mmCIF file of C-alpha atoms in Angstrom:
data_model
loop_
_atom_site.group_PDB
_atom_site.id
_atom_site.type_symbol
_atom_site.label_atom_id
_atom_site.label_comp_id
_atom_site.label_asym_id
_atom_site.label_seq_id
_atom_site.Cartn_x
_atom_site.Cartn_y
_atom_site.Cartn_z
ATOM 1 C CA UNK A 172 12.042 -0.640 109.640
ATOM 2 C CA UNK A 173 11.954 -4.348 109.278
ATOM 3 C CA UNK A 174 8.301 -4.172 108.309
ATOM 4 C CA UNK A 175 9.058 -1.695 105.448
ATOM 5 C CA UNK A 176 11.834 -3.911 104.128
ATOM 6 C CA UNK A 177 9.566 -6.900 104.068
ATOM 7 C CA UNK A 178 6.850 -4.890 102.278
ATOM 8 C CA UNK A 179 9.311 -3.734 99.660
ATOM 9 C CA UNK A 180 10.458 -7.272 98.992
ATOM 10 C CA UNK A 181 6.845 -8.409 98.585
ATOM 11 C CA UNK A 182 6.152 -5.612 96.101
ATOM 12 C CA UNK A 183 9.269 -6.460 94.078
ATOM 13 C CA UNK A 184 8.411 -10.159 94.077
ATOM 14 C CA UNK A 185 4.842 -9.388 92.987
ATOM 15 C CA UNK A 186 6.075 -7.203 90.149
ATOM 16 C CA UNK A 187 8.491 -9.893 88.996
ATOM 17 C CA UNK A 188 5.733 -12.511 89.008
ATOM 18 C CA UNK A 189 3.454 -10.154 87.078
ATOM 19 C CA UNK A 190 6.190 -9.440 84.503
ATOM 20 C CA UNK A 191 6.924 -13.133 83.887
ATOM 21 C CA UNK A 192 3.203 -13.805 83.655
ATOM 22 C CA UNK A 193 2.699 -11.085 80.997
ATOM 23 C CA UNK A 194 5.693 -12.304 79.001
ATOM 24 C CA UNK A 195 4.390 -15.874 79.022
ATOM 25 C CA UNK A 196 0.859 -14.840 78.057
ATOM 26 C CA UNK A 197 2.135 -12.557 75.258
ATOM 27 C CA UNK A 198 4.319 -15.348 73.813
ATOM 28 C CA UNK A 199 1.566 -17.972 73.906
ATOM 29 C CA UNK A 200 -1.174 -15.728 72.556
ATOM 30 C CA UNK A 201 0.800 -13.733 69.982
ATOM 31 C CA UNK A 202 -1.279 -15.160 67.110
ATOM 32 C CA UNK A 203 -4.630 -14.278 68.614
ATOM 33 C CA UNK A 204 -4.052 -11.329 70.987
ATOM 34 C CA UNK A 205 -1.581 -8.468 70.831
ATOM 35 C CA UNK A 206 -0.766 -8.433 74.502
ATOM 36 C CA UNK A 207 0.926 -5.603 76.309
ATOM 37 C CA UNK A 208 3.763 -5.534 73.809
ATOM 38 C CA UNK A 209 1.254 -5.231 70.989
ATOM 39 C CA UNK A 210 -0.334 -2.228 72.626
ATOM 40 C CA UNK A 211 3.003 -0.476 72.911
ATOM 41 C CA UNK A 212 3.951 -1.502 69.313
ATOM 42 C CA UNK A 213 0.678 -0.168 67.970
ATOM 43 C CA UNK A 214 1.274 3.207 69.550
ATOM 44 C CA UNK A 215 4.937 3.414 68.596
ATOM 45 C CA UNK A 216 4.341 1.828 65.136
ATOM 46 C CA UNK A 217 1.844 4.481 64.137
ATOM 47 C CA UNK A 218 4.308 7.197 64.951
ATOM 48 C CA UNK A 219 7.024 5.297 63.048
ATOM 49 C CA UNK A 220 4.845 4.973 59.914
ATOM 50 C CA UNK A 221 4.024 8.659 59.972
ATOM 51 C CA UNK A 222 7.668 9.624 60.295
ATOM 52 C CA UNK A 223 8.621 7.182 57.474
ATOM 53 C CA UNK A 224 5.976 8.628 55.116
ATOM 54 C CA UNK A 225 7.390 12.095 55.629
ATOM 55 C CA UNK A 226 11.056 11.212 55.454
ATOM 56 C CA UNK A 227 11.030 8.589 52.623
ATOM 57 C CA UNK A 228 11.021 11.130 49.687
ATOM 58 C CA UNK A 229 13.796 13.075 51.372
ATOM 59 C CA UNK A 230 15.789 9.890 51.815
ATOM 60 C CA UNK A 231 15.350 8.942 48.151
ATOM 61 C CA UNK A 232 16.461 12.385 47.042
ATOM 62 C CA UNK A 233 19.538 12.185 49.239
ATOM 63 C CA UNK A 234 20.209 8.662 47.904
ATOM 64 C CA UNK A 235 19.964 9.863 44.297
ATOM 65 C CA UNK A 236 22.444 12.624 45.057
ATOM 66 C CA UNK A 237 24.886 10.330 46.820
ATOM 67 C CA UNK A 238 24.496 7.446 44.280
ATOM 68 C CA UNK A 239 23.751 9.145 40.888
ATOM 69 C CA UNK A 240 25.153 6.322 38.747
ATOM 70 C CA UNK A 241 22.453 3.927 39.928
ATOM 71 C CA UNK A 242 19.697 5.907 38.165
ATOM 72 C CA UNK A 243 21.849 6.862 35.185
ATOM 73 C CA UNK A 244 22.668 3.200 34.551
ATOM 74 C CA UNK A 245 18.993 2.318 34.636
ATOM 75 C CA UNK A 246 18.193 5.122 32.195
ATOM 76 C CA UNK A 247 20.973 3.913 29.895
ATOM 77 C CA UNK A 248 19.600 0.357 29.989
ATOM 78 C CA UNK A 249 16.118 1.573 29.104
ATOM 79 C CA UNK A 250 17.510 3.701 26.249
ATOM 80 C CA UNK A 251 19.457 0.732 24.872
ATOM 81 C CA UNK A 252 16.391 -1.507 25.036
ATOM 82 C CA UNK A 253 14.377 1.150 23.202
ATOM 83 C CA UNK A 254 17.076 1.460 20.531
ATOM 84 C CA UNK A 255 17.127 -2.322 20.055
ATOM 85 C CA UNK A 256 13.364 -2.395 19.566
ATOM 86 C CA UNK A 257 13.588 0.418 17.023
ATOM 87 C CA UNK A 258 16.354 -1.396 15.113
ATOM 88 C CA UNK A 259 14.314 -4.577 15.083
ATOM 89 C CA UNK A 260 11.267 -2.757 13.711
ATOM 90 C CA UNK A 261 13.448 -1.014 11.100
ATOM 91 C CA UNK A 262 15.076 -4.299 10.075
ATOM 92 C CA UNK A 263 11.670 -5.956 9.673
ATOM 93 C CA UNK A 264 10.473 -3.066 7.484
ATOM 94 C CA UNK A 265 13.652 -3.262 5.358
ATOM 95 C CA UNK A 266 13.203 -7.000 4.871
ATOM 96 C CA UNK A 267 9.599 -6.486 3.778
ATOM 97 C CA UNK A 268 10.653 -3.738 1.335
ATOM 98 C CA UNK A 269 13.396 -5.837 -0.252
ATOM 99 C CA UNK A 270 11.082 -8.836 -0.502
ATOM 100 C CA UNK A 271 8.531 -6.691 -2.349
ATOM 101 C CA UNK A 272 11.153 -5.304 -4.754
ATOM 102 C CA UNK A 273 12.555 -8.762 -5.430
ATOM 103 C CA UNK A 274 9.058 -10.033 -6.204
ATOM 104 C CA UNK A 275 8.506 -7.136 -8.648
ATOM 105 C CA UNK A 276 11.894 -7.802 -10.240
ATOM 106 C CA UNK A 277 10.958 -11.429 -10.817
ATOM 107 C CA UNK A 278 7.665 -10.300 -12.353
ATOM 108 C CA UNK A 279 9.550 -8.076 -14.810
ATOM 109 C CA UNK A 280 11.840 -10.995 -15.657
ATOM 110 C CA UNK A 281 8.841 -13.260 -16.284
ATOM 111 C CA UNK A 282 7.213 -10.719 -18.609
ATOM 112 C CA UNK A 283 10.340 -10.355 -20.724
ATOM 113 C CA UNK A 284 11.532 -13.949 -20.332
ATOM 114 C CA UNK A 285 14.835 -12.626 -19.001
ATOM 115 C CA UNK A 286 17.306 -14.500 -16.816
ATOM 116 C CA UNK A 287 18.224 -12.070 -14.026
ATOM 117 C CA UNK A 288 20.892 -12.068 -11.316
ATOM 118 C CA UNK A 289 19.761 -9.859 -8.377
ATOM 119 C CA UNK A 290 22.315 -7.510 -6.799
ATOM 120 C CA UNK A 291 22.474 -4.460 -4.571
ATOM 121 C CA UNK A 292 24.230 -1.132 -5.074
ATOM 122 C CA UNK A 293 27.169 -0.950 -2.666
ATOM 123 C CA UNK A 294 28.984 2.157 -3.920
ATOM 124 C CA UNK A 295 28.354 5.249 -6.029
ATOM 125 C CA UNK A 296 30.913 6.682 -8.430
ATOM 126 C CA UNK A 297 31.530 10.277 -9.418
ATOM 127 C CA UNK A 298 28.191 12.003 -10.022
ATOM 128 C CA UNK A 299 29.546 15.429 -10.920
ATOM 129 C CA UNK A 300 28.364 14.977 -14.493
ATOM 130 C CA UNK A 301 31.435 13.287 -15.930
ATOM 131 C CA UNK A 302 31.050 9.726 -14.656
ATOM 132 C CA UNK A 303 27.666 8.350 -13.573
ATOM 133 C CA UNK A 304 28.408 4.847 -12.269
ATOM 134 C CA UNK A 305 27.523 2.558 -9.376
ATOM 135 C CA UNK A 306 29.132 -0.623 -8.045
ATOM 136 C CA UNK A 307 27.032 -3.706 -7.327
ATOM 137 C CA UNK A 308 27.769 -6.786 -5.200
ATOM 138 C CA UNK A 309 27.650 -9.367 -7.999
ATOM 139 C CA UNK A 310 30.417 -10.281 -10.401
ATOM 140 C CA UNK A 311 32.005 -12.779 -12.727
ATOM 141 C CA UNK A 312 31.307 -15.786 -10.518
ATOM 142 C CA UNK A 313 27.592 -14.884 -10.661
ATOM 143 C CA UNK A 314 27.579 -14.964 -14.457
ATOM 144 C CA UNK A 315 28.048 -11.246 -15.118
ATOM 145 C CA UNK A 316 29.980 -9.916 -18.097
ATOM 146 C CA UNK A 317 30.712 -6.575 -19.728
ATOM 147 C CA UNK A 318 27.818 -4.952 -21.660
ATOM 148 C CA UNK A 319 25.104 -6.856 -19.795
ATOM 149 C CA UNK A 320 21.938 -4.806 -19.281
ATOM 150 C CA UNK A 321 21.052 -3.780 -15.718
ATOM 151 C CA UNK A 322 17.453 -3.097 -14.684
ATOM 152 C CA UNK A 323 15.356 -2.541 -11.607
ATOM 153 C CA UNK A 324 11.616 -2.880 -11.072
ATOM 154 C CA UNK A 325 10.964 0.320 -13.084
ATOM 155 C CA UNK A 326 13.111 -0.355 -16.149
ATOM 156 C CA UNK A 327 16.558 0.261 -17.629
ATOM 157 C CA UNK A 328 19.316 1.286 -15.188
ATOM 158 C CA UNK A 329 22.425 0.985 -17.359
ATOM 159 C CA UNK A 330 25.028 -1.472 -18.608
ATOM 160 C CA UNK A 331 27.957 -3.307 -17.031
ATOM 161 C CA UNK A 332 31.333 -1.759 -17.914
ATOM 162 C CA UNK A 333 33.765 -3.801 -15.790
ATOM 163 C CA UNK A 334 33.612 -6.969 -13.715
ATOM 164 C CA UNK A 335 35.584 -8.614 -10.913
ATOM 165 C CA UNK A 336 34.904 -11.952 -9.275
ATOM 166 C CA UNK A 337 32.455 -10.465 -6.771
ATOM 167 C CA UNK A 338 31.590 -6.941 -7.974
ATOM 168 C CA UNK A 339 30.740 -5.035 -11.130
ATOM 169 C CA UNK A 340 30.675 -1.392 -12.223
ATOM 170 C CA UNK A 341 27.493 -0.220 -13.941
ATOM 171 C CA UNK A 342 27.400 2.787 -16.259
ATOM 172 C CA UNK A 343 24.048 4.486 -15.710
ATOM 173 C CA UNK A 344 21.814 5.543 -18.585
ATOM 174 C CA UNK A 345 22.333 9.220 -17.688
ATOM 175 C CA UNK A 346 26.118 8.986 -18.111
ATOM 176 C CA UNK A 347 27.347 11.341 -20.867
ATOM 177 C CA UNK A 348 28.945 8.427 -22.725
ATOM 178 C CA UNK A 349 25.842 6.212 -22.520
ATOM 179 C CA UNK A 350 24.108 5.487 -25.832
ATOM 180 C CA UNK A 351 21.574 2.678 -26.160
ATOM 181 C CA UNK A 352 19.349 1.687 -29.079
ATOM 182 C CA UNK A 353 15.646 2.328 -28.490
ATOM 183 C CA UNK A 354 12.296 1.749 -30.155
ATOM 184 C CA UNK A 355 9.046 3.697 -29.906
ATOM 185 C CA UNK A 356 6.164 1.816 -28.329
ATOM 186 C CA UNK A 357 3.705 0.135 -30.734
ATOM 187 C CA UNK A 358 5.951 0.916 -33.708
ATOM 188 C CA UNK A 359 9.158 -0.262 -35.321
ATOM 189 C CA UNK A 360 10.656 3.236 -35.314
ATOM 190 C CA UNK A 361 14.227 3.010 -34.098
ATOM 191 C CA UNK A 362 16.629 5.516 -32.611
ATOM 192 C CA UNK A 363 19.119 5.980 -29.795
ATOM 193 C CA UNK A 364 18.856 7.227 -26.229
ATOM 194 C CA UNK A 365 21.811 9.188 -24.841
ATOM 195 C CA UNK A 366 22.702 10.612 -21.431
ATOM 196 C CA UNK A 367 24.481 13.797 -20.503
ATOM 197 C CA UNK A 368 21.517 15.922 -19.382
ATOM 198 C CA UNK A 369 21.491 14.896 -15.736
ATOM 199 C CA UNK A 370 19.814 12.012 -13.912
ATOM 200 C CA UNK A 371 16.241 12.885 -14.870
ATOM 201 C CA UNK A 372 16.561 13.651 -18.600
ATOM 202 C CA UNK A 373 17.670 11.581 -21.591
ATOM 203 C CA UNK A 374 17.878 12.541 -25.258
ATOM 204 C CA UNK A 375 16.193 10.396 -27.898
ATOM 205 C CA UNK A 376 17.009 10.762 -31.606
ATOM 206 C CA UNK A 377 15.256 8.898 -34.406
ATOM 207 C CA UNK A 378 17.438 7.312 -37.061
ATOM 208 C CA UNK A 379 15.105 8.373 -39.874
ATOM 209 C CA UNK A 380 14.372 12.106 -40.067
ATOM 210 C CA UNK A 381 11.138 11.552 -42.009
ATOM 211 C CA UNK A 382 9.410 10.186 -38.899
ATOM 212 C CA UNK A 383 8.142 12.283 -36.011
ATOM 213 C CA UNK A 384 8.184 11.879 -32.234
ATOM 214 C CA UNK A 385 5.257 12.933 -30.071
ATOM 215 C CA UNK A 386 5.003 13.867 -26.420
ATOM 216 C CA UNK A 387 3.880 10.855 -24.372
ATOM 217 C CA UNK A 388 5.625 8.290 -26.593
ATOM 218 C CA UNK A 389 7.308 5.564 -24.558
ATOM 219 C CA UNK A 390 10.576 3.823 -25.373
ATOM 220 C CA UNK A 391 11.988 0.331 -24.946
ATOM 221 C CA UNK A 392 15.334 -1.156 -25.920
ATOM 222 C CA UNK A 393 15.227 -2.601 -29.438
ATOM 223 C CA UNK A 394 17.884 -5.247 -28.800
ATOM 224 C CA UNK A 395 21.182 -6.164 -30.390
ATOM 225 C CA UNK A 396 23.996 -8.631 -29.945
ATOM 226 C CA UNK A 397 24.877 -6.922 -26.658
ATOM 227 C CA UNK A 398 21.538 -5.603 -25.373
ATOM 228 C CA UNK A 399 18.280 -7.463 -24.792
ATOM 229 C CA UNK A 400 15.090 -6.080 -26.314
ATOM 230 C CA UNK A 401 11.912 -4.829 -24.674
ATOM 231 C CA UNK A 402 13.339 -3.236 -21.507
ATOM 232 C CA UNK A 403 11.364 -0.073 -20.580
ATOM 233 C CA UNK A 404 13.456 3.125 -20.870
ATOM 234 C CA UNK A 405 11.237 6.171 -20.374
ATOM 235 C CA UNK A 406 8.605 8.550 -21.742
ATOM 236 C CA UNK A 407 8.935 11.522 -24.085
ATOM 237 C CA UNK A 408 8.288 14.774 -22.199
ATOM 238 C CA UNK A 409 9.287 17.354 -24.822
ATOM 239 C CA UNK A 410 9.857 17.304 -28.569
ATOM 240 C CA UNK A 411 12.695 19.352 -30.043
ATOM 241 C CA UNK A 412 11.837 20.707 -33.497
ATOM 242 C CA UNK A 413 14.955 20.664 -35.675
ATOM 243 C CA UNK A 414 14.426 22.341 -39.021
ATOM 244 C CA UNK A 415 10.713 21.497 -39.025
ATOM 245 C CA UNK A 416 11.387 17.815 -38.326
ATOM 246 C CA UNK A 417 10.407 16.498 -34.891
ATOM 247 C CA UNK A 418 12.969 13.738 -34.647
ATOM 248 C CA UNK A 419 14.692 14.643 -31.341
ATOM 249 C CA UNK A 420 13.030 14.544 -27.943
ATOM 250 C CA UNK A 421 13.720 14.768 -24.224
ATOM 251 C CA UNK A 422 12.837 11.625 -22.293
ATOM 252 C CA UNK A 423 12.118 11.149 -18.600
ATOM 253 C CA UNK A 424 13.548 7.764 -17.556
ATOM 254 C CA UNK A 425 11.291 5.372 -15.680
ATOM 255 C CA UNK A 426 14.111 4.660 -13.219
ATOM 256 C CA UNK A 427 14.871 7.036 -10.346
ATOM 257 C CA UNK A 428 18.656 7.235 -10.389
ATOM 258 C CA UNK A 429 18.885 8.781 -6.949
ATOM 259 C CA UNK A 430 17.147 5.891 -5.162
ATOM 260 C CA UNK A 431 18.875 2.869 -6.696
ATOM 261 C CA UNK A 432 19.263 -0.116 -4.384
ATOM 262 C CA UNK A 433 18.115 -3.531 -5.588
ATOM 263 C CA UNK A 434 18.860 -4.171 -9.268
ATOM 264 C CA UNK A 435 18.965 -7.119 -11.627
ATOM 265 C CA UNK A 436 21.567 -7.953 -14.260
ATOM 266 C CA UNK A 437 20.096 -9.659 -17.323
ATOM 267 C CA UNK A 438 22.464 -12.535 -18.083
ATOM 268 C CA UNK A 439 20.125 -14.352 -20.470
ATOM 269 C CA UNK A 440 17.698 -12.930 -23.034
ATOM 270 C CA UNK A 441 14.445 -14.248 -24.496
ATOM 271 C CA UNK A 442 14.271 -16.381 -27.596
ATOM 272 C CA UNK A 443 12.059 -13.749 -29.288
ATOM 273 C CA UNK A 444 11.603 -10.009 -28.858
ATOM 274 C CA UNK A 445 9.114 -9.424 -26.005
ATOM 275 C CA UNK A 446 7.817 -6.339 -27.756
ATOM 276 C CA UNK A 447 6.032 -3.889 -25.437
ATOM 277 C CA UNK A 448 4.674 -6.315 -22.863
ATOM 278 C CA UNK A 449 7.264 -5.363 -20.217
ATOM 279 C CA UNK A 450 6.096 -1.733 -20.255
ATOM 280 C CA UNK A 451 3.841 -0.784 -17.326
ATOM 281 C CA UNK A 452 0.152 -0.171 -18.134
ATOM 282 C CA UNK A 453 -0.669 3.381 -19.093
ATOM 283 C CA UNK A 454 -2.561 5.487 -16.595
ATOM 284 C CA UNK A 455 -6.289 5.664 -17.275
ATOM 285 C CA UNK A 456 -7.062 9.178 -18.622
ATOM 286 C CA UNK A 457 -9.706 11.410 -17.056
ATOM 287 C CA UNK A 458 -13.165 11.242 -18.562
ATOM 288 C CA UNK A 459 -12.739 14.747 -19.971
ATOM 289 C CA UNK A 460 -9.528 13.737 -21.720
ATOM 290 C CA UNK A 461 -10.724 10.370 -22.978
ATOM 291 C CA UNK A 462 -11.235 11.636 -26.526
ATOM 292 C CA UNK A 463 -8.838 13.578 -28.697
ATOM 293 C CA UNK A 464 -9.745 17.274 -28.927
ATOM 294 C CA UNK A 465 -7.567 18.182 -31.864
ATOM 295 C CA UNK A 466 -8.452 15.377 -34.238
ATOM 296 C CA UNK A 467 -5.081 13.731 -33.918
ATOM 297 C CA UNK A 468 -4.656 9.994 -33.509
ATOM 298 C CA UNK A 469 -2.991 8.525 -30.421
ATOM 299 C CA UNK A 470 0.807 8.491 -30.315
ATOM 300 C CA UNK A 471 2.366 5.975 -32.699
ATOM 301 C CA UNK A 472 -0.895 5.516 -34.675
ATOM 302 C CA UNK A 473 -2.296 7.179 -37.787
ATOM 303 C CA UNK A 474 -5.866 8.531 -38.154
ATOM 304 C CA UNK A 475 -8.449 6.067 -39.402
ATOM 305 C CA UNK A 476 -8.165 5.413 -43.106
ATOM 306 C CA UNK A 477 -4.599 6.699 -43.323
ATOM 307 C CA UNK A 478 -1.263 4.935 -43.203
ATOM 308 C CA UNK A 479 0.826 5.420 -40.090
ATOM 309 C CA UNK A 480 3.260 8.335 -40.268
ATOM 310 C CA UNK A 481 6.336 7.308 -42.175
ATOM 311 C CA UNK A 482 4.818 4.045 -43.449
ATOM 312 C CA UNK A 483 3.793 3.352 -47.013
ATOM 313 C CA UNK A 484 0.535 1.628 -47.970
ATOM 314 C CA UNK A 485 0.547 -2.141 -48.029
ATOM 315 C CA UNK A 486 2.828 -3.594 -50.692
ATOM 316 C CA UNK A 487 4.974 -0.454 -51.024
ATOM 317 C CA UNK A 488 8.308 0.523 -49.504
ATOM 318 C CA UNK A 489 8.655 3.937 -47.777
ATOM 319 C CA UNK A 490 10.667 6.516 -49.615
ATOM 320 C CA UNK A 491 14.247 6.615 -48.500
ATOM 321 C CA UNK A 492 14.274 2.991 -47.402
ATOM 322 C CA UNK A 493 13.590 3.603 -43.698
ATOM 323 C CA UNK A 494 15.508 2.280 -40.691
ATOM 324 C CA UNK A 495 16.000 -1.420 -40.019
ATOM 325 C CA UNK A 496 13.195 -2.943 -37.968
ATOM 326 C CA UNK A 497 13.447 -5.042 -34.828
ATOM 327 C CA UNK A 498 11.299 -8.147 -34.822
ATOM 328 C CA UNK A 499 8.613 -7.781 -32.110
ATOM 329 C CA UNK A 500 6.690 -10.522 -30.405
ATOM 330 C CA UNK A 501 4.349 -8.389 -28.365
#
């Protein structure tokens, strides 16, 4: 009995010594050898990694169900960042567009020697056919006054009808009450352009019924005390024959009324009539249409050897006196 007790104590003491020895060795050699603990951790760790790989997706799904706002907030942040980038790109494109239009507007002003105040359309009036007007963000303090001509990069937009310190109302050329003096390109034939046919059609009437209008003729303002000369108006698209005299025509304006944005108000005119130099260059005709097929001369010109339609030979005055002529410099 006593011998068994002694043997048991020896075994327990030996086990305790062995345990302390393993702990000491594992602590001192942890950087170079895994030790007994490392062996157990390797076995248990492999099982743990396998279980984690299987359960991680399930845990994320459960987390998304229990905390839905976390992912919704992230989606909202990404959507807002995307919207900001889109707005920035759109703003950059708008700046480039306005810079291009302003450059073209300055080019038109240089050609006609006009002094122009740039402005933007900020409101549109009644466009039911009775009152075609827009409001622009320039006014009296910018030098604007009633009856000043308004243009954009394509040509005549309208005239100023009322002014405040910071805004102005512009009557468009298609307004039924609009009537502006006009001149045929390359001639001194005068008439008037009127609105009332919608935004894409004007009516041109010559002052002298003995002259004729032809399809393709282009018009510019002839100038007066109120209106500057040489501003492009539009092109004749159809001639209306009245009693055998082609003196009335439909005109397509150069300006697109429905897309008005940046405009310029002419507050100072040139010293001399700019003539036709503000008109855009004509499109180059196709090779098959380069020559006239019906023997007629180009619009505004008479056949070789003949006087221009409505003009008397040199030194003579046309019958009926003719309309007053605007002095041209171009």
